[in-house]
């Protein structure tokens, strides 16, 4: 008979909740295969979720092999460092079940302190606090806004010097056996613990293609998958003592997964706390990333960046690097569209998602999403300046489109614009039945007349 926790994992309500989170996260994925897989699952999500529930109930569900994706790392100038981030991309059903397990873990009393920590943020979505009433994002903070507010609170409480750091290859240093043991103790449920263990194991389908890079993926006991919904909680569990010790006394350490910032009342205190961080991490087999960690302590009066946010006396705004990346991304999307249009004029097939209307719609979505990410920033002039840069990109794009259209044949106009042509739609036409020539009425013979 299934345990209470297992029943909760496979409940349709929990699976539906997990699917919504996975679907929302996937909409921003840069991977075409991820978005396509989500679209296919969404076509009949009700049936697919019921099937998932049934297989979990009959213990026939298996976590399929995942794909290892090495994402190149870049330095502060945007240049490749030669290193990469080992992302593990699991099939959509596996991701849904992993998220469903996380939902259950977050309700276990002994694990709640690891999820609702005062100085650790990122990766675990949901409201902080005990209120049941649904609140807006502005009332209940989470993720980056919550971390930013914590930094501002620390400054308000006397933090005058800061130092920032990044934990190198954080997820690949988390021991699976250790966190599994903690989960087993907290849940007191062997069947649930076994499902959890399976959910964090990593089997890669493309190990041969990865070659020497496969050694950096968490396929052994040490390391959990970056990309697994469970990994941030496991990081909180492993670094619980780090978070507690680093926030003792008059210093504050705000951590966002593998990034953290120290705020202290004096330069000496900040330097001492950074040395302590190095020692605590070394005890866990971890170390600071030399590329992403600051070289020293600085005064808050000089301004500093954390999580893509620039903190300057009186101002909270997107960091210069974030602004530049945003404008560059807009330009790249327009360039891709123009390249596809030019190809169409030269006889290649037009990619519909690169047409004028679709490209502009995608850009609009990017702008809207990026702006909403920084809703808590107070430097309005920065956003007005960015609007001008975006509109300059739009004008240049429309100018290129006008030039290309003049060179195009009339038959290509609709494709370039992105307007559906009725004549190109696929049809399964009915067949009109064949009808013989109509027969004339037979003449009545004279003998037959009355």
Short mmCIF file of C-alpha atoms in Angstrom, two decimals:
data_model
loop_
_atom_site.label_atom_id
_atom_site.label_comp_id
_atom_site.label_asym_id
_atom_site.label_seq_id
_atom_site.Cartn_x
_atom_site.Cartn_y
_atom_site.Cartn_z
CA UNK A 1 0.00 0.00 0.00
CA UNK A 2 1.36 3.41 -0.96
CA UNK A 3 2.45 5.77 1.78
CA UNK A 4 0.86 9.14 2.42
CA UNK A 5 3.79 11.04 0.88
CA UNK A 6 3.79 8.88 -2.25
CA UNK A 7 0.04 9.40 -2.65
CA UNK A 8 0.59 13.15 -2.39
CA UNK A 9 3.34 13.06 -5.02
CA UNK A 10 1.13 11.28 -7.53
CA UNK A 11 -2.07 13.17 -6.74
CA UNK A 12 -3.50 14.80 -9.85
CA UNK A 13 -3.67 18.18 -8.12
CA UNK A 14 0.05 18.04 -7.26
CA UNK A 15 1.05 16.87 -10.74
CA UNK A 16 -1.01 19.66 -12.31
CA UNK A 17 0.68 22.20 -10.07
CA UNK A 18 4.11 20.80 -10.98
CA UNK A 19 3.26 20.87 -14.69
CA UNK A 20 2.26 24.53 -14.52
CA UNK A 21 5.62 25.45 -12.98
CA UNK A 22 7.59 23.40 -15.52
CA UNK A 23 5.56 24.87 -18.38
CA UNK A 24 6.05 28.45 -17.14
CA UNK A 25 9.80 27.96 -16.73
CA UNK A 26 10.08 26.35 -20.16
CA UNK A 27 8.52 29.26 -22.00
CA UNK A 28 11.75 31.23 -21.57
CA UNK A 29 14.01 28.35 -22.57
CA UNK A 30 16.46 29.05 -25.38
CA UNK A 31 16.25 25.41 -26.45
CA UNK A 32 13.92 24.73 -29.38
CA UNK A 33 13.68 21.05 -28.37
CA UNK A 34 12.57 21.97 -24.84
CA UNK A 35 9.85 24.31 -26.09
CA UNK A 36 8.69 21.73 -28.66
CA UNK A 37 8.50 18.99 -26.03
CA UNK A 38 6.43 21.24 -23.77
CA UNK A 39 4.09 22.14 -26.64
CA UNK A 40 3.57 18.46 -27.46
CA UNK A 41 2.83 17.62 -23.81
CA UNK A 42 0.46 20.60 -23.55
CA UNK A 43 -1.61 19.41 -26.55
CA UNK A 44 -3.29 16.88 -24.23
CA UNK A 45 -1.87 17.67 -20.83
CA UNK A 46 -4.91 16.27 -18.98
CA UNK A 47 -4.48 12.84 -20.53
CA UNK A 48 -0.70 12.93 -20.13
CA UNK A 49 -0.92 13.85 -16.44
CA UNK A 50 -3.48 11.11 -15.76
CA UNK A 51 -1.15 8.65 -17.48
CA UNK A 52 1.71 9.87 -15.30
CA UNK A 53 -0.43 9.46 -12.18
CA UNK A 54 -1.36 5.92 -13.21
CA UNK A 55 2.24 4.86 -13.86
CA UNK A 56 3.38 6.31 -10.55
CA UNK A 57 0.58 4.39 -8.84
CA UNK A 58 1.54 1.11 -10.52
CA UNK A 59 5.26 1.78 -9.94
CA UNK A 60 5.91 1.54 -13.67
CA UNK A 61 7.16 5.11 -14.08
CA UNK A 62 10.88 5.38 -14.78
CA UNK A 63 13.08 8.46 -14.89
CA UNK A 64 14.38 8.35 -18.45
CA UNK A 65 17.95 9.23 -19.39
CA UNK A 66 18.69 12.93 -19.51
CA UNK A 67 20.82 14.92 -21.92
CA UNK A 68 24.01 16.63 -20.79
CA UNK A 69 24.32 20.15 -22.20
CA UNK A 70 27.67 21.94 -21.71
CA UNK A 71 26.90 25.69 -21.67
CA UNK A 72 30.09 27.73 -22.31
CA UNK A 73 31.01 30.20 -19.58
CA UNK A 74 32.04 33.74 -20.47
CA UNK A 75 34.07 36.35 -18.63
CA UNK A 76 32.95 39.86 -17.69
CA UNK A 77 33.76 40.97 -21.27
CA UNK A 78 31.56 38.28 -22.77
CA UNK A 79 34.51 36.25 -24.05
CA UNK A 80 34.60 32.43 -23.70
CA UNK A 81 36.65 31.23 -20.71
CA UNK A 82 37.12 27.69 -22.01
CA UNK A 83 34.99 26.38 -19.13
CA UNK A 84 31.36 25.35 -19.19
CA UNK A 85 28.30 24.93 -17.00
CA UNK A 86 27.11 21.26 -16.97
CA UNK A 87 23.35 21.54 -17.43
CA UNK A 88 21.31 18.32 -17.22
CA UNK A 89 18.17 18.39 -19.36
CA UNK A 90 15.70 15.70 -18.32
CA UNK A 91 12.56 14.72 -20.29
CA UNK A 92 9.45 16.71 -19.44
CA UNK A 93 7.78 13.88 -17.48
CA UNK A 94 10.85 13.49 -15.29
CA UNK A 95 10.90 17.22 -14.63
CA UNK A 96 7.23 17.18 -13.64
CA UNK A 97 7.75 14.34 -11.17
CA UNK A 98 10.87 16.02 -9.74
CA UNK A 99 8.87 19.19 -9.16
CA UNK A 100 6.00 17.17 -7.64
CA UNK A 101 8.47 15.61 -5.19
CA UNK A 102 9.79 19.09 -4.32
CA UNK A 103 6.23 20.25 -3.57
CA UNK A 104 5.92 17.43 -1.03
CA UNK A 105 9.34 18.07 0.50
CA UNK A 106 8.46 21.71 1.10
CA UNK A 107 5.53 20.61 3.29
CA UNK A 108 7.59 18.34 5.57
CA UNK A 109 7.99 20.18 8.88
CA UNK A 110 11.64 19.19 9.44
CA UNK A 111 12.59 20.48 5.99
CA UNK A 112 10.74 23.79 6.06
CA UNK A 113 13.66 25.63 7.73
CA UNK A 114 15.83 24.76 4.72
CA UNK A 115 13.31 26.25 2.29
CA UNK A 116 12.23 29.32 4.26
CA UNK A 117 15.60 30.70 5.26
CA UNK A 118 16.12 34.34 6.10
CA UNK A 119 19.33 34.86 4.13
CA UNK A 120 19.18 32.33 1.29
CA UNK A 121 17.17 32.91 -1.88
CA UNK A 122 16.71 31.56 -5.37
CA UNK A 123 15.53 28.40 -7.04
CA UNK A 124 12.60 27.61 -4.74
CA UNK A 125 9.49 29.48 -5.79
CA UNK A 126 6.68 30.20 -3.42
CA UNK A 127 5.55 32.62 -0.79
CA UNK A 128 7.53 33.22 2.35
CA UNK A 129 5.59 33.41 5.57
CA UNK A 130 2.48 31.63 6.84
CA UNK A 131 -0.34 33.76 5.43
CA UNK A 132 -2.80 31.84 3.31
CA UNK A 133 -4.25 34.80 1.47
CA UNK A 134 -3.05 35.13 -2.11
CA UNK A 135 -0.87 38.22 -2.46
CA UNK A 136 0.66 40.08 -5.36
CA UNK A 137 4.34 39.82 -6.23
CA UNK A 138 4.84 43.28 -4.74
CA UNK A 139 3.51 42.13 -1.35
CA UNK A 140 5.32 38.80 -1.07
CA UNK A 141 8.89 38.81 -2.32
CA UNK A 142 10.83 35.84 -3.60
CA UNK A 143 13.90 35.12 -5.70
CA UNK A 144 15.91 38.16 -6.88
CA UNK A 145 13.56 40.86 -5.47
CA UNK A 146 13.67 39.20 -2.04
CA UNK A 147 17.47 39.03 -2.15
CA UNK A 148 17.68 42.68 -3.23
CA UNK A 149 15.40 43.71 -0.36
CA UNK A 150 17.59 41.73 2.06
CA UNK A 151 20.67 43.60 0.79
CA UNK A 152 18.92 46.94 1.24
CA UNK A 153 17.84 45.95 4.75
CA UNK A 154 21.43 45.04 5.62
CA UNK A 155 22.61 48.43 4.34
CA UNK A 156 19.93 50.13 6.40
CA UNK A 157 21.13 48.24 9.45
CA UNK A 158 24.71 49.45 9.15
CA UNK A 159 26.33 47.50 6.31
CA UNK A 160 28.91 49.89 4.84
CA UNK A 161 31.37 47.53 3.12
CA UNK A 162 30.67 44.68 0.72
CA UNK A 163 32.38 41.74 -0.92
CA UNK A 164 30.78 39.43 -3.48
CA UNK A 165 31.65 35.85 -4.40
CA UNK A 166 30.53 32.83 -6.39
CA UNK A 167 30.88 29.19 -5.34
CA UNK A 168 32.68 27.31 -8.09
CA UNK A 169 30.77 24.38 -9.66
CA UNK A 170 28.37 24.48 -6.73
CA UNK A 171 25.86 21.82 -7.74
CA UNK A 172 28.56 19.35 -8.78
CA UNK A 173 29.92 19.40 -5.21
CA UNK A 174 26.72 18.42 -3.38
CA UNK A 175 26.92 14.78 -2.12
CA UNK A 176 23.81 12.81 -3.05
CA UNK A 177 24.18 10.30 -0.21
CA UNK A 178 24.35 13.03 2.42
CA UNK A 179 21.21 14.85 1.29
CA UNK A 180 19.36 11.55 0.77
CA UNK A 181 20.13 10.63 4.36
CA UNK A 182 18.73 13.95 5.59
CA UNK A 183 15.59 13.48 3.47
CA UNK A 184 15.15 9.94 4.81
CA UNK A 185 15.38 11.14 8.42
CA UNK A 186 12.97 14.01 7.84
CA UNK A 187 10.36 12.06 5.84
CA UNK A 188 10.53 8.76 7.76
CA UNK A 189 9.29 7.14 4.56
CA UNK A 190 11.43 4.54 2.78
CA UNK A 191 9.29 4.39 -0.36
CA UNK A 192 9.28 8.15 -0.75
CA UNK A 193 13.04 8.33 -0.07
CA UNK A 194 13.68 5.77 -2.80
CA UNK A 195 11.65 7.80 -5.30
CA UNK A 196 13.62 10.89 -4.25
CA UNK A 197 16.89 9.03 -4.76
CA UNK A 198 15.84 8.02 -8.26
CA UNK A 199 14.82 11.62 -9.00
CA UNK A 200 18.32 12.98 -8.25
CA UNK A 201 20.29 10.22 -9.95
CA UNK A 202 21.75 11.28 -13.29
CA UNK A 203 21.97 9.02 -16.33
CA UNK A 204 23.04 10.72 -19.54
CA UNK A 205 21.95 9.60 -22.98
CA UNK A 206 24.82 11.39 -24.75
CA UNK A 207 27.85 10.36 -22.70
CA UNK A 208 29.82 9.32 -25.78
CA UNK A 209 29.18 12.64 -27.52
CA UNK A 210 30.27 14.58 -24.43
CA UNK A 211 33.63 12.77 -24.42
CA UNK A 212 36.01 14.23 -21.83
CA UNK A 213 33.37 16.73 -20.66
CA UNK A 214 31.28 13.95 -19.15
CA UNK A 215 33.54 13.93 -16.08
CA UNK A 216 32.14 17.34 -15.07
CA UNK A 217 28.55 16.08 -15.02
CA UNK A 218 27.10 14.76 -11.71
CA UNK A 219 26.82 11.09 -12.69
CA UNK A 220 28.49 9.80 -9.50
CA UNK A 221 27.59 10.28 -5.81
CA UNK A 222 29.07 13.77 -5.64
CA UNK A 223 26.96 16.31 -7.46
CA UNK A 224 23.33 16.98 -8.32
CA UNK A 225 21.93 18.15 -11.62
CA UNK A 226 21.75 21.83 -12.40
CA UNK A 227 18.35 21.98 -14.04
CA UNK A 228 16.64 19.65 -11.54
CA UNK A 229 13.89 21.38 -9.50
CA UNK A 230 15.19 19.62 -6.39
CA UNK A 231 18.77 20.90 -6.60
CA UNK A 232 18.30 24.37 -5.02
CA UNK A 233 16.67 22.83 -1.92
CA UNK A 234 19.54 20.34 -1.67
CA UNK A 235 21.96 23.25 -1.88
CA UNK A 236 20.16 24.93 1.01
CA UNK A 237 20.41 21.75 3.04
CA UNK A 238 24.15 21.37 2.48
CA UNK A 239 24.86 25.06 3.18
CA UNK A 240 22.50 25.46 6.16
CA UNK A 241 25.40 25.76 8.61
CA UNK A 242 27.24 28.10 6.24
CA UNK A 243 24.22 30.44 6.12
CA UNK A 244 23.79 30.35 9.90
CA UNK A 245 27.43 30.97 10.82
CA UNK A 246 27.97 33.63 8.15
CA UNK A 247 25.09 35.67 9.58
CA UNK A 248 26.14 35.64 13.20
CA UNK A 249 27.01 38.98 14.78
CA UNK A 250 26.81 42.30 12.95
CA UNK A 251 27.64 40.99 9.44
CA UNK A 252 25.16 39.73 6.86
CA UNK A 253 25.67 37.18 4.10
CA UNK A 254 22.93 37.10 1.46
CA UNK A 255 23.14 33.98 -0.72
CA UNK A 256 21.37 33.33 -4.02
CA UNK A 257 22.12 29.67 -4.81
CA UNK A 258 25.86 29.87 -5.57
CA UNK A 259 26.28 33.68 -5.47
CA UNK A 260 26.63 35.49 -2.17
CA UNK A 261 27.38 38.95 -0.86
CA UNK A 262 28.82 39.95 2.50
CA UNK A 263 27.79 43.25 4.08
CA UNK A 264 29.70 44.42 7.14
CA UNK A 265 30.06 47.58 9.26
CA UNK A 266 33.80 47.82 8.55
CA UNK A 267 36.34 46.77 5.94
CA UNK A 268 38.14 44.59 8.45
CA UNK A 269 34.93 42.79 9.41
CA UNK A 270 34.07 42.13 5.76
CA UNK A 271 37.54 40.74 5.07
CA UNK A 272 37.38 38.49 8.13
CA UNK A 273 33.95 37.18 7.14
CA UNK A 274 35.18 36.40 3.60
CA UNK A 275 38.07 34.38 5.04
CA UNK A 276 35.55 32.53 7.18
CA UNK A 277 33.42 31.79 4.10
CA UNK A 278 36.42 30.30 2.34
CA UNK A 279 37.11 28.02 5.30
CA UNK A 280 33.49 26.90 5.68
CA UNK A 281 33.21 26.07 1.99
CA UNK A 282 36.51 24.19 1.98
CA UNK A 283 35.08 21.94 4.70
CA UNK A 284 32.34 21.02 2.22
CA UNK A 285 34.81 20.39 -0.58
CA UNK A 286 33.90 23.68 -2.24
CA UNK A 287 35.82 26.80 -3.23
CA UNK A 288 35.25 30.28 -4.62
CA UNK A 289 35.23 30.90 -8.34
CA UNK A 290 38.22 33.12 -9.23
CA UNK A 291 36.47 34.52 -12.31
CA UNK A 292 33.24 35.63 -10.66
CA UNK A 293 34.34 36.52 -7.14
CA UNK A 294 35.29 40.11 -6.31
CA UNK A 295 38.96 40.81 -5.70
CA UNK A 296 38.35 42.55 -2.42
CA UNK A 297 36.13 44.60 -0.15
CA UNK A 298 34.66 47.89 -1.31
CA UNK A 299 32.59 50.69 0.21
CA UNK A 300 28.91 50.86 -0.63
CA UNK A 301 29.51 54.51 -1.53
CA UNK A 302 31.43 53.34 -4.61
CA UNK A 303 28.47 51.30 -5.83
CA UNK A 304 28.46 47.54 -6.41
CA UNK A 305 26.71 44.86 -8.49
CA UNK A 306 24.92 41.75 -7.22
CA UNK A 307 22.59 39.44 -9.15
CA UNK A 308 22.60 41.74 -12.16
CA UNK A 309 21.55 44.72 -10.02
CA UNK A 310 23.62 47.85 -9.49
CA UNK A 311 23.38 49.34 -6.01
CA UNK A 312 24.52 52.94 -5.87
CA UNK A 313 23.70 55.47 -3.10
CA UNK A 314 20.04 56.30 -3.70
CA UNK A 315 19.72 54.17 -6.85
CA UNK A 316 18.71 50.58 -7.61
CA UNK A 317 18.99 49.70 -11.31
CA UNK A 318 19.92 46.95 -13.77
CA UNK A 319 23.69 46.53 -13.90
CA UNK A 320 25.54 47.84 -16.96
CA UNK A 321 26.34 44.29 -18.03
CA UNK A 322 22.66 43.34 -17.83
CA UNK A 323 21.66 46.39 -19.87
CA UNK A 324 24.27 45.69 -22.53
CA UNK A 325 23.25 42.02 -22.74
CA UNK A 326 19.60 43.03 -23.14
CA UNK A 327 20.25 45.46 -26.01
CA UNK A 328 22.62 42.98 -27.66
CA UNK A 329 19.97 40.26 -27.47
CA UNK A 330 17.40 42.55 -29.10
CA UNK A 331 19.85 43.33 -31.91
CA UNK A 332 20.66 39.65 -32.45
CA UNK A 333 16.98 38.75 -32.80
CA UNK A 334 16.50 41.47 -35.41
CA UNK A 335 19.68 40.38 -37.24
CA UNK A 336 18.42 36.78 -37.39
CA UNK A 337 15.12 37.95 -38.86
CA UNK A 338 16.83 40.09 -41.52
CA UNK A 339 19.14 37.20 -42.43
CA UNK A 340 16.16 34.91 -42.94
CA UNK A 341 14.36 37.53 -45.07
CA UNK A 342 17.38 37.98 -47.31
CA UNK A 343 17.56 34.23 -47.72
CA UNK A 344 13.90 34.14 -48.76
CA UNK A 345 14.52 36.79 -51.45
CA UNK A 346 17.34 34.60 -52.75
CA UNK A 347 15.11 31.57 -53.07
CA UNK A 348 15.32 29.97 -49.64
CA UNK A 349 12.24 29.08 -47.63
CA UNK A 350 11.15 31.82 -45.24
CA UNK A 351 11.17 30.81 -41.58
CA UNK A 352 7.82 31.99 -40.26
CA UNK A 353 9.15 32.83 -36.78
CA UNK A 354 11.58 35.24 -38.46
CA UNK A 355 8.90 37.19 -40.34
CA UNK A 356 8.28 40.85 -39.54
CA UNK A 357 5.15 40.47 -37.44
CA UNK A 358 6.39 37.43 -35.50
CA UNK A 359 9.84 38.91 -34.88
CA UNK A 360 8.35 42.15 -33.54
CA UNK A 361 5.98 40.17 -31.32
CA UNK A 362 8.89 38.14 -29.92
CA UNK A 363 10.87 41.31 -29.28
CA UNK A 364 7.87 42.85 -27.53
CA UNK A 365 7.67 39.78 -25.28
CA UNK A 366 11.37 40.04 -24.48
CA UNK A 367 11.04 43.72 -23.57
CA UNK A 368 7.99 43.07 -21.42
CA UNK A 369 9.62 40.16 -19.59
CA UNK A 370 12.92 41.97 -19.04
CA UNK A 371 11.19 45.09 -17.74
CA UNK A 372 8.99 43.14 -15.34
CA UNK A 373 12.05 41.35 -13.98
CA UNK A 374 13.32 44.73 -12.77
CA UNK A 375 10.01 46.06 -11.41
CA UNK A 376 11.64 46.97 -8.08
CA UNK A 377 14.30 49.28 -9.58
CA UNK A 378 13.93 53.02 -8.93
CA UNK A 379 16.07 54.62 -11.64
CA UNK A 380 13.42 55.60 -14.21
CA UNK A 381 15.93 57.40 -16.43
CA UNK A 382 17.77 54.13 -17.10
CA UNK A 383 14.61 52.60 -18.56
CA UNK A 384 13.88 55.67 -20.68
CA UNK A 385 17.42 55.50 -22.07
CA UNK A 386 16.97 51.82 -22.88
CA UNK A 387 13.67 52.57 -24.62
CA UNK A 388 15.52 54.95 -26.94
CA UNK A 389 18.12 52.30 -27.75
CA UNK A 390 15.43 49.72 -28.44
CA UNK A 391 13.53 52.08 -30.75
CA UNK A 392 16.75 52.80 -32.63
CA UNK A 393 17.05 49.04 -33.22
CA UNK A 394 13.40 48.89 -34.34
CA UNK A 395 13.84 51.76 -36.83
CA UNK A 396 16.95 50.15 -38.29
CA UNK A 397 15.12 46.82 -38.58
CA UNK A 398 12.12 48.34 -40.34
CA UNK A 399 14.45 50.15 -42.71
CA UNK A 400 16.18 46.89 -43.62
CA UNK A 401 12.79 45.22 -44.10
CA UNK A 402 11.65 47.99 -46.47
CA UNK A 403 14.81 47.56 -48.56
CA UNK A 404 14.40 43.79 -48.75
CA UNK A 405 10.72 44.07 -49.69
CA UNK A 406 11.58 46.27 -52.66
CA UNK A 407 13.91 43.56 -53.90
CA UNK A 408 11.37 40.75 -53.33
CA UNK A 409 8.83 39.31 -55.72
CA UNK A 410 5.18 39.92 -55.00
CA UNK A 411 4.68 36.25 -54.13
CA UNK A 412 7.10 36.68 -51.18
CA UNK A 413 5.40 39.71 -49.63
CA UNK A 414 3.09 37.79 -47.30
CA UNK A 415 5.87 35.47 -46.09
CA UNK A 416 8.19 38.38 -45.29
CA UNK A 417 5.43 40.16 -43.44
CA UNK A 418 4.26 37.03 -41.63
CA UNK A 419 0.65 37.08 -42.88
CA UNK A 420 -0.91 33.69 -43.55
CA UNK A 421 -1.80 33.02 -47.19
CA UNK A 422 -4.98 31.03 -47.72
CA UNK A 423 -3.53 29.35 -50.78
CA UNK A 424 -0.70 27.79 -48.76
CA UNK A 425 -2.89 26.22 -46.07
CA UNK A 426 -3.07 22.43 -46.01
CA UNK A 427 -6.50 21.08 -46.89
CA UNK A 428 -8.11 17.68 -47.02
CA UNK A 429 -10.67 18.42 -49.65
CA UNK A 430 -13.86 16.43 -49.98
CA UNK A 431 -14.44 14.71 -53.33
CA UNK A 432 -17.49 15.75 -55.25
CA UNK A 433 -19.25 12.58 -56.47
CA UNK A 434 -19.27 11.75 -60.15
CA UNK A 435 -22.66 12.16 -61.77
CA UNK A 436 -23.70 10.61 -65.13
CA UNK A 437 -25.39 12.58 -67.88
CA UNK A 438 -29.08 13.14 -67.09
CA UNK A 439 -31.43 10.77 -69.01
CA UNK A 440 -34.35 12.16 -71.05
CA UNK A 441 -37.82 10.91 -70.08
CA UNK A 442 -38.87 8.00 -72.30
CA UNK A 443 -41.51 8.94 -74.89
CA UNK A 444 -44.90 7.32 -74.35
CA UNK A 445 -45.88 5.01 -77.29
CA UNK A 446 -49.08 5.79 -79.18
CA UNK A 447 -50.58 2.43 -78.16
CA UNK A 448 -50.13 3.28 -74.55
CA UNK A 449 -52.09 6.50 -74.89
CA UNK A 450 -55.61 6.40 -73.65
#
